[in-house]
XYZ file of C-alpha atoms in Angstrom:
602
model
C -15.731 -0.954 39.621
C -13.403 1.582 40.862
C -10.323 -0.659 39.562
C -12.114 -1.268 36.429
C -12.563 2.592 35.993
C -9.107 3.064 36.811
C -7.854 0.673 34.227
C -9.800 2.060 31.465
C -8.576 5.411 32.229
C -5.159 4.626 31.350
C -6.174 3.678 28.064
C -3.804 6.238 26.629
C -0.698 4.166 28.328
C -1.298 1.213 25.948
C -1.873 2.684 22.775
C 0.564 1.456 19.995
C 3.886 3.185 20.100
C 5.696 1.500 17.288
C 8.299 0.083 19.367
C 7.902 -3.198 17.523
C 7.844 -1.467 14.248
C 11.263 0.302 15.059
C 12.773 -3.111 16.131
C 11.702 -4.856 13.060
C 12.894 -2.146 10.510
C 16.110 -1.959 12.228
C 16.677 -5.956 12.247
C 15.593 -5.906 8.607
C 17.802 -3.263 7.772
C 20.971 -4.654 9.487
C 20.451 -8.010 7.546
C 20.040 -5.820 4.284
C 23.140 -3.794 4.934
C 25.020 -7.108 5.577
C 23.752 -8.566 2.158
C 24.450 -5.562 0.112
C 27.807 -5.112 1.799
C 28.574 -8.657 1.025
C 27.790 -8.066 -2.518
C 30.601 -5.451 -3.213
C 32.954 -5.735 -0.087
C 34.976 -8.171 -1.798
C 35.229 -5.915 -4.878
C 35.988 -3.044 -2.420
C 38.856 -4.995 -1.018
C 40.119 -5.903 -4.124
C 40.039 -2.268 -5.172
C 42.076 -1.270 -1.873
C 44.600 -3.860 -2.367
C 44.810 -3.047 -6.093
C 45.172 0.640 -5.380
C 48.284 -0.275 -2.785
C 50.271 -2.779 -4.741
C 49.393 -3.221 -8.400
C 49.510 0.561 -9.663
C 47.616 3.202 -11.369
C 46.866 0.967 -14.634
C 45.402 -1.648 -12.432
C 43.393 1.021 -10.757
C 41.922 2.332 -14.235
C 41.678 -1.300 -15.121
C 39.280 -1.936 -11.986
C 37.104 1.386 -13.233
C 36.537 -0.156 -16.434
C 35.760 -3.632 -15.054
C 33.140 -2.146 -12.567
C 30.307 -1.573 -14.842
C 30.346 -4.969 -16.160
C 30.580 -6.837 -12.910
C 27.598 -4.751 -11.621
C 25.499 -5.437 -14.318
C 26.290 -9.195 -13.948
C 25.528 -9.051 -10.324
C 22.079 -7.582 -11.170
C 20.338 -10.946 -10.827
C 21.072 -11.372 -7.076
C 19.498 -7.897 -6.111
C 16.692 -8.316 -8.432
C 15.611 -11.622 -7.227
C 16.818 -10.817 -3.629
C 14.910 -7.630 -3.142
C 11.805 -9.208 -5.133
C 11.516 -12.356 -3.059
C 11.963 -10.415 0.010
C 8.910 -8.101 -0.737
C 6.492 -10.818 -2.201
C 7.446 -13.420 0.477
C 6.915 -10.663 3.411
C 3.673 -9.466 1.683
C 2.296 -13.444 1.711
C 3.433 -13.225 5.375
C 1.405 -10.333 6.088
C -1.477 -12.410 5.066
C -0.215 -15.275 6.852
C 0.495 -17.400 3.406
C 3.317 -19.575 4.446
C 2.234 -22.144 1.604
C 2.680 -19.462 -0.965
C 5.917 -18.171 0.517
C 7.537 -21.450 0.057
C 6.270 -21.929 -3.236
C 8.100 -18.469 -4.369
C 11.020 -19.551 -2.479
C 11.268 -22.617 -4.558
C 10.655 -21.294 -7.954
C 13.227 -18.427 -7.410
C 16.037 -20.657 -5.850
C 15.604 -22.745 -9.096
C 15.931 -19.687 -11.271
C 18.847 -18.223 -9.481
C 21.013 -21.270 -9.778
C 20.230 -21.528 -13.496
C 21.116 -18.006 -14.160
C 24.349 -18.166 -12.081
C 25.679 -21.136 -14.090
C 24.751 -19.153 -17.417
C 26.482 -16.143 -16.370
C 29.435 -17.941 -15.249
C 29.876 -19.598 -18.597
C 29.022 -16.562 -20.516
C 31.721 -14.429 -18.676
C 34.517 -16.499 -18.865
C 33.905 -17.182 -22.796
C 33.535 -13.311 -23.327
C 36.476 -12.249 -21.234
C 38.887 -11.601 -24.139
C 36.164 -9.698 -26.205
C 35.370 -7.471 -23.234
C 38.902 -6.889 -22.536
C 39.349 -5.358 -25.962
C 36.238 -3.548 -25.977
C 36.692 -1.834 -22.538
C 40.563 -1.462 -22.500
C 41.196 -0.992 -26.404
C 40.599 3.057 -26.213
C 43.220 3.348 -23.570
C 45.963 2.080 -26.061
C 47.302 -0.075 -23.464
C 47.675 -3.698 -24.280
C 48.545 -4.257 -20.659
C 45.215 -2.931 -19.200
C 43.437 -5.042 -21.831
C 45.240 -8.119 -20.455
C 44.351 -7.071 -16.787
C 40.650 -6.754 -17.803
C 40.631 -9.946 -19.332
C 42.481 -11.847 -16.504
C 39.935 -10.483 -13.898
C 36.975 -11.375 -15.951
C 38.171 -15.062 -16.042
C 38.882 -15.259 -12.253
C 35.486 -13.520 -11.276
C 33.568 -16.073 -13.560
C 34.441 -19.190 -11.428
C 32.301 -17.766 -8.362
C 29.537 -16.170 -10.236
C 26.834 -18.363 -9.351
C 27.923 -18.304 -5.368
C 28.183 -14.639 -5.948
C 24.569 -14.214 -6.975
C 23.302 -16.621 -4.073
C 25.162 -14.701 -1.204
C 23.437 -11.566 -2.445
C 19.992 -13.372 -2.484
C 20.124 -15.507 0.718
C 20.670 -13.066 3.782
C 17.283 -11.715 3.465
C 15.646 -14.872 3.167
C 17.230 -16.091 6.400
C 16.108 -13.162 7.928
C 12.533 -14.024 7.046
C 13.314 -17.384 8.651
C 14.468 -15.960 11.927
C 18.299 -16.682 11.252
C 20.132 -13.127 11.038
C 23.353 -14.274 12.611
C 24.261 -16.712 10.114
C 24.333 -13.741 7.567
C 26.533 -11.717 9.410
C 29.000 -14.791 10.386
C 29.187 -15.271 6.249
C 29.669 -11.903 5.411
C 32.616 -11.521 7.941
C 34.047 -15.038 6.975
C 33.754 -14.136 3.256
C 35.557 -10.677 3.799
C 38.561 -12.589 5.887
C 38.690 -15.037 3.338
C 39.170 -12.591 0.666
C 41.336 -10.005 2.283
C 43.966 -12.961 3.114
C 43.593 -14.356 -0.521
C 44.130 -10.924 -1.944
C 47.218 -10.443 0.154
C 48.772 -13.941 -0.897
C 47.993 -13.120 -4.668
C 50.020 -9.882 -4.403
C 52.914 -10.972 -2.225
C 53.336 -14.624 -2.544
C 51.757 -15.552 -5.947
C 51.929 -12.662 -7.978
C 48.673 -13.733 -9.763
C 47.860 -10.138 -10.910
C 44.088 -9.188 -11.767
C 43.188 -12.786 -12.352
C 44.392 -13.511 -8.791
C 42.514 -10.700 -7.392
C 39.203 -11.904 -8.998
C 40.010 -15.702 -8.079
C 40.288 -14.476 -4.373
C 36.764 -12.903 -4.525
C 35.460 -16.149 -6.013
C 36.818 -18.211 -3.142
C 35.581 -15.899 -0.619
C 31.828 -15.869 -2.462
C 32.225 -19.824 -1.956
C 33.111 -19.777 1.608
C 30.138 -17.225 2.329
C 27.646 -19.428 0.188
C 28.603 -22.366 1.960
C 27.925 -20.615 5.484
C 24.701 -19.473 4.256
C 23.172 -22.767 3.047
C 24.068 -24.454 6.064
C 20.876 -22.830 7.605
C 18.871 -25.194 5.580
C 20.207 -28.097 7.562
C 18.055 -26.551 10.495
C 14.815 -28.664 11.344
C 12.948 -25.862 12.538
C 13.388 -23.699 9.510
C 10.143 -22.253 7.714
C 11.539 -22.057 4.060
C 11.509 -25.409 2.307
C 12.334 -26.223 -0.803
C 10.062 -28.335 -3.117
C 9.478 -28.640 -6.790
C 5.789 -29.750 -5.933
C 3.514 -26.686 -6.442
C 6.075 -24.347 -7.997
C 4.435 -21.754 -10.043
C 6.645 -20.086 -12.607
C 4.366 -17.160 -12.992
C 5.659 -16.248 -9.272
C 8.872 -15.380 -11.066
C 7.249 -12.613 -12.989
C 5.777 -10.929 -9.805
C 9.325 -11.522 -8.078
C 11.138 -10.016 -10.873
C 8.763 -6.726 -11.216
C 9.376 -6.194 -7.698
C 12.995 -6.244 -8.000
C 13.075 -4.326 -11.098
C 13.552 -0.839 -9.320
C 16.761 -2.340 -7.637
C 17.779 -3.375 -11.217
C 17.115 -0.130 -12.506
C 19.252 1.403 -9.590
C 22.197 -1.170 -10.111
C 22.021 -1.211 -13.862
C 21.830 2.660 -14.208
C 24.910 3.119 -11.560
C 26.771 0.686 -13.798
C 25.850 2.328 -17.105
C 26.727 5.869 -15.556
C 30.137 4.775 -14.591
C 30.709 3.175 -18.054
C 29.542 6.330 -19.910
C 31.744 8.746 -17.400
C 34.705 6.451 -17.910
C 34.278 6.920 -21.764
C 33.574 10.566 -21.381
C 36.784 11.198 -19.192
C 38.686 9.218 -21.618
C 37.390 11.344 -24.560
C 38.020 14.641 -22.699
C 41.153 13.794 -20.938
C 42.864 10.567 -20.270
C 43.378 7.150 -18.124
C 44.657 9.557 -15.171
C 41.059 10.928 -14.906
C 39.419 7.720 -15.222
C 41.616 6.202 -12.451
C 41.105 9.108 -10.067
C 37.078 8.714 -10.702
C 37.611 4.836 -10.213
C 39.376 5.775 -6.663
C 36.358 8.038 -5.721
C 33.863 5.446 -6.950
C 35.376 2.842 -4.725
C 35.307 4.819 -1.857
C 31.790 5.025 -2.185
C 31.002 1.509 -2.663
C 29.814 0.711 0.977
C 28.050 3.869 1.424
C 25.905 3.011 -2.030
C 25.341 -0.401 -0.562
C 24.061 1.010 2.669
C 21.870 3.552 0.927
C 20.361 0.581 -0.849
C 19.771 -1.211 2.201
C 17.676 1.550 3.507
C 15.742 1.269 -0.070
C 15.371 -2.607 0.370
C 14.513 -2.413 4.166
C 11.693 -0.022 3.557
C 10.279 -1.730 0.821
C 10.418 -5.140 2.759
C 8.829 -3.751 5.976
C 6.297 -1.492 4.107
C 5.070 -4.600 1.815
C 4.499 -6.393 5.146
C 2.172 -3.769 6.692
C 0.649 -2.883 3.145
C -0.304 -6.655 3.381
C -2.034 -5.921 6.533
C -3.439 -2.748 5.406
C -1.855 -0.727 8.076
C -1.454 2.897 7.248
C 0.129 3.937 10.424
C 2.862 1.489 10.393
C 3.683 2.347 6.623
C 3.866 5.871 7.684
C 6.160 5.109 10.738
C 8.421 3.067 8.758
C 9.107 5.748 6.308
C 9.395 8.437 8.823
C 12.097 6.525 10.599
C 13.899 5.353 7.326
C 14.095 8.790 6.104
C 15.221 10.065 9.333
C 18.058 7.525 9.879
C 19.363 7.698 6.219
C 19.553 11.335 6.463
C 21.658 11.330 9.849
C 23.987 8.474 8.433
C 24.648 10.051 5.176
C 25.047 13.399 7.019
C 27.789 12.027 8.891
C 29.447 10.417 5.930
C 29.436 13.792 4.290
C 31.020 15.666 6.980
C 33.854 12.997 7.224
C 34.313 12.745 3.554
C 34.408 16.574 3.223
C 37.404 16.671 5.911
C 39.397 13.606 4.870
C 38.843 13.491 1.211
C 42.608 13.135 0.255
C 43.360 10.557 2.925
C 40.449 8.480 1.735
C 41.585 8.798 -1.871
C 45.098 7.810 -0.675
C 43.543 4.486 0.500
C 42.377 3.493 -3.157
C 44.889 4.964 -5.138
C 48.744 5.202 -4.087
C 50.264 7.521 -6.728
C 53.056 9.926 -7.084
C 50.796 12.068 -9.248
C 49.472 14.937 -7.095
C 47.172 16.300 -9.580
C 45.729 12.560 -9.797
C 45.230 12.480 -6.252
C 43.959 15.957 -5.859
C 41.533 15.101 -8.481
C 40.224 11.933 -6.617
C 39.705 14.074 -3.404
C 37.824 16.660 -5.444
C 35.438 13.759 -6.864
C 35.186 12.245 -3.215
C 33.900 15.713 -1.791
C 31.292 16.049 -4.682
C 30.140 12.745 -4.251
C 29.673 13.079 -0.681
C 27.380 15.888 -0.997
C 25.474 14.341 -3.756
C 24.827 11.132 -1.674
C 23.538 13.197 1.220
C 21.132 15.015 -0.961
C 19.909 11.880 -2.510
C 19.306 10.233 1.045
C 15.757 10.364 1.358
C 15.117 9.142 -2.338
C 16.164 5.626 -1.190
C 13.551 5.349 1.683
C 11.065 7.039 -0.535
C 11.380 4.850 -3.460
C 11.405 1.687 -1.292
C 8.291 2.803 0.193
C 6.710 3.220 -3.252
C 7.645 -0.244 -4.183
C 6.304 -1.518 -0.805
C 3.095 0.001 -1.193
C 2.741 -1.071 -4.839
C 3.239 2.482 -6.544
C 5.555 0.848 -8.853
C 5.491 3.545 -11.572
C 6.712 6.228 -9.067
C 9.500 3.931 -7.717
C 10.853 3.122 -11.223
C 10.518 6.775 -11.822
C 12.612 7.951 -9.053
C 15.117 5.598 -8.989
C 15.853 6.190 -12.768
C 15.989 10.133 -12.120
C 18.382 9.475 -9.127
C 20.675 6.894 -10.813
C 20.698 7.825 -14.501
C 18.824 10.558 -15.978
C 20.053 13.419 -13.620
C 23.549 12.475 -12.670
C 24.516 11.593 -16.518
C 22.565 14.865 -17.821
C 24.373 16.996 -15.416
C 27.795 15.642 -15.365
C 28.098 15.461 -19.175
C 26.818 19.076 -19.328
C 29.040 20.282 -16.698
C 32.042 18.203 -18.125
C 31.842 19.935 -21.692
C 31.928 23.481 -19.777
C 34.247 22.855 -17.130
C 36.322 19.889 -18.331
C 36.945 16.858 -15.594
C 35.949 18.826 -12.596
C 32.851 19.481 -14.262
C 31.972 15.951 -13.894
C 31.911 16.217 -10.030
C 30.031 19.414 -10.119
C 27.583 17.939 -12.100
C 26.932 15.118 -9.453
C 26.106 17.918 -6.741
C 23.773 19.582 -9.100
C 21.730 16.213 -9.722
C 21.796 15.440 -6.097
C 19.695 18.957 -5.580
C 17.358 18.006 -8.518
C 16.435 14.584 -7.089
C 16.396 16.068 -3.468
C 13.713 18.558 -4.907
C 11.886 15.576 -6.918
C 11.219 13.772 -3.645
C 8.741 16.309 -2.581
C 7.598 17.570 -6.061
C 6.300 14.159 -7.360
C 3.792 13.576 -4.572
C 2.775 16.800 -4.508
C 2.059 16.780 -8.157
C 0.221 13.287 -7.903
C -1.938 14.330 -4.893
C -2.301 17.714 -6.046
C -1.158 19.074 -2.849
C 1.394 21.660 -1.565
C 5.054 20.595 -1.320
C 5.220 18.702 2.139
C 8.098 16.958 4.274
C 5.926 14.902 6.170
C 5.880 11.133 5.549
C 2.012 11.031 5.594
C 1.997 13.267 2.441
C 4.999 11.709 0.630
C 3.560 8.086 0.931
C 0.525 8.697 -1.511
C -1.806 6.101 0.270
C -5.523 7.270 -0.910
C -8.098 7.834 1.941
C -10.016 4.751 1.539
C -6.660 2.624 1.993
C -6.845 0.353 5.175
C -9.451 0.484 7.982
C -10.879 3.774 9.309
C -9.167 4.835 12.433
C -12.757 4.427 14.474
C -12.870 0.962 13.210
C -9.490 -0.008 14.726
C -8.107 -0.997 17.975
C -4.473 -0.946 18.814
C -2.344 -1.313 21.765
C 1.217 -2.025 22.911
C 1.564 -3.858 26.075
C 4.756 -4.616 28.310
C 3.432 -5.905 31.490
C 0.501 -7.399 33.051
C -1.152 -4.318 34.026
C -1.000 -2.950 30.371
C -2.677 -6.439 29.275
C -5.862 -5.938 31.540
C -6.305 -2.273 30.223
C -6.069 -3.666 26.679
C -8.374 -6.577 27.521
C -10.792 -4.369 29.017
C -10.575 -1.726 26.398
C -11.274 -4.496 23.574
C -14.471 -5.240 25.089
C -15.713 -1.704 25.249
C -14.710 -1.400 21.547
C -16.717 -4.057 20.644
C -19.263 -2.882 22.525
C -19.235 0.436 20.905
C -19.809 -1.255 17.515
C -22.694 -3.520 18.627
C -20.639 -6.786 18.331
C -22.482 -9.597 19.878
C -21.520 -9.461 23.627
C -20.309 -13.094 24.007
C -17.769 -12.548 21.036
C -16.422 -9.241 22.450
C -16.066 -11.080 25.998
C -14.240 -13.855 24.437
C -11.846 -11.877 22.141
C -11.225 -9.614 25.351
C -10.119 -12.872 27.439
C -8.208 -14.089 24.601
C -6.083 -10.985 24.557
C -5.772 -11.468 28.277
C -4.727 -14.911 28.201
C -2.481 -14.855 25.235
C -0.758 -11.590 25.827
C -0.385 -12.425 29.424
C 1.114 -15.468 28.936
C 3.368 -14.273 26.357
C 4.541 -11.088 28.680
C 4.946 -13.668 31.876
C 6.685 -16.703 30.041
C 7.477 -15.889 26.537
C 10.528 -13.557 27.123
C 14.152 -14.588 28.024
C 15.171 -12.671 31.240
C 16.569 -9.485 30.421
C 14.926 -9.230 27.239
C 12.689 -6.173 26.598
C 8.875 -7.271 26.789
C 6.658 -5.931 23.977
C 3.241 -7.231 22.391
C 1.264 -5.271 19.892
C -2.314 -6.131 19.532
C -4.373 -4.868 16.370
C -7.851 -5.336 15.990
C -10.032 -4.182 12.812
C -13.838 -4.403 13.192
C -15.405 -4.822 9.598
C -18.866 -5.030 8.491
C -19.034 -9.048 8.531
C -15.960 -9.783 10.366
C -13.313 -9.228 13.070
C -9.621 -9.513 12.255
C -7.143 -9.890 15.155
C -3.396 -9.544 14.653
C -0.956 -10.255 17.524
C 2.990 -9.948 17.109
C 5.962 -10.165 19.785
C 9.421 -11.106 19.643
C 9.297 -13.593 22.088
C 10.039 -17.325 21.946
C 8.228 -19.158 19.296
C 4.552 -19.916 20.184
C 2.070 -21.251 17.887
C -1.378 -21.380 19.682
C -3.161 -23.280 16.701
C -0.777 -26.310 17.889
C -1.285 -25.715 21.466
C -5.182 -25.630 20.952
C -4.726 -29.040 19.195
C -2.651 -30.537 21.716
C -3.740 -28.878 25.057
C -6.350 -30.936 27.398
C -5.960 -29.188 30.431
C -6.992 -30.787 33.748
C -8.653 -27.263 34.750
C -11.327 -26.950 31.967
C -10.993 -23.149 32.506
C -7.357 -23.039 31.831
C -6.689 -21.180 28.473
C -10.626 -20.958 27.918
C -10.533 -17.877 25.798
C -7.756 -19.043 23.570
C -9.419 -22.234 22.955
C -12.878 -20.729 22.279
C -11.698 -18.177 19.960
C -9.637 -20.538 18.004
C -12.321 -22.768 17.638
C -14.663 -20.138 16.440
C -12.336 -18.518 14.154
C -12.904 -18.894 10.457
C -9.451 -18.305 9.471
C -6.086 -18.610 11.822
C -2.736 -18.493 10.691
C 0.669 -18.164 12.864
C 3.911 -17.460 11.033
C 7.209 -17.440 12.990
C 9.337 -14.883 10.812
C 11.255 -11.856 10.909
C 12.384 -12.609 14.383
C 8.711 -12.163 15.400
C 5.699 -14.378 16.250
C 2.805 -13.270 13.744
C -0.656 -14.513 14.775
C -3.670 -13.520 12.380
C -7.408 -14.639 13.412
C -10.468 -13.899 11.245
C -13.877 -14.331 13.292
């Protein structure tokens, strides 16, 4: 009895500490950063090589080209983000059948759309060249634009797929392959770019062709994942539901608004700068925009990661973890963008020189000015990426759309145009800073207006979850265990939890024994030597049922299969696991997102 009471008194030591949530968010963020960086890295490499070897006119051409490329690439982010959110939500419900149906229909749609975009871009290249470059009055720029579109169209289907696939591979427990594909694509692109400018002299067509070749290489590496036998994701025409495309599309719309608005903004700025100045100002702004391409990709990765992980916990109705995810996302986003701001403020001229090699000092000075303004703007906008992602993951779609539209289009365009009219080309940069302050304030004002509360900086107030969302705290038991002593504490506390809620004594005892056996076996045998051990347990006691969720990052272990195959010589071995699984109304095991995810309904 003394030992039992001692273990009970240690309950505070085994309460959930969000370590697994942090680990999950970090792993999802890493994969999404790789995915987003891969979507623009080749274009950024093109911009650097262009700026160093092909001259100021080529840089201006790249600036005029970028809006169209970003619009064409919208399909990848729309479906890449949408499928991640929808599939993760179904995984939160442990519905692997629905995960594969969504996967199959989206893959079919992506291949079809990619081919259509490829053919359309190739055929429309001369028209686009004339429309975009005609106002410069330079026939050479028109030819450069046309050539780039022709070369890029060849790899368009693969470009679309390389954006969507890394997130899916993460869901299917294959994060390394995404990283390898990104690195391989960059190496191929950089090598082909250098060969183009030093050996083949293919101009802008050659630069785009290099990107196409790198996208093909990256896609082949990503696609090799589906040769694995133990993968969760499986393509099948059987059971496909075309209406799933609508849900995926709607969940990807905020990202489409972001990417589309960024492209539209760049196009408006290019035309505006041409109207009040010249192609020199266009090339300066283009250099600054290229310098922040990777930073934008990382910021969007925060948005995608927050939406994906919040979607998982929204499916589980886990308020605490949703708030924890948003809080950590905003904190990490601000730290990262704050570091970027200080670096860019101090080394703006050096960064500008990487993307714009010119003897025109005024042009380089203007590029550095734009870089400093963008650095401040991105820092001020930082938390809006995390917040709009959390709104999307928790199905506040209207607020997610609104925040993205204000950040990417309404505030920047309005402020830059007004300031541009008043102060000329530099006014565009000043307008971006003003827009940053406006979106920063909006992040706190919108939730306060919606919830009719005072302005607050806390994640629990920004997330806008109703009071009736999820289980009541008094009906929820949560624990994080990392050793056998923690397991015993969690098991004993779970039994008391059920006793306090008048659950049948035998049921409470068997669930307690189930936690002891399953978590104990996981701690003892489920982790490779040297790997941190962590198992999260969450029990919700409802009026007519008990829902048990257990997560860990150890070796894959399906207790349902174990139950079917296990016939121990010792009939008492694993008795808690066998009885609870046998009694459960529903048992679902999903090995995904680098975790074992088990849900039981009794």
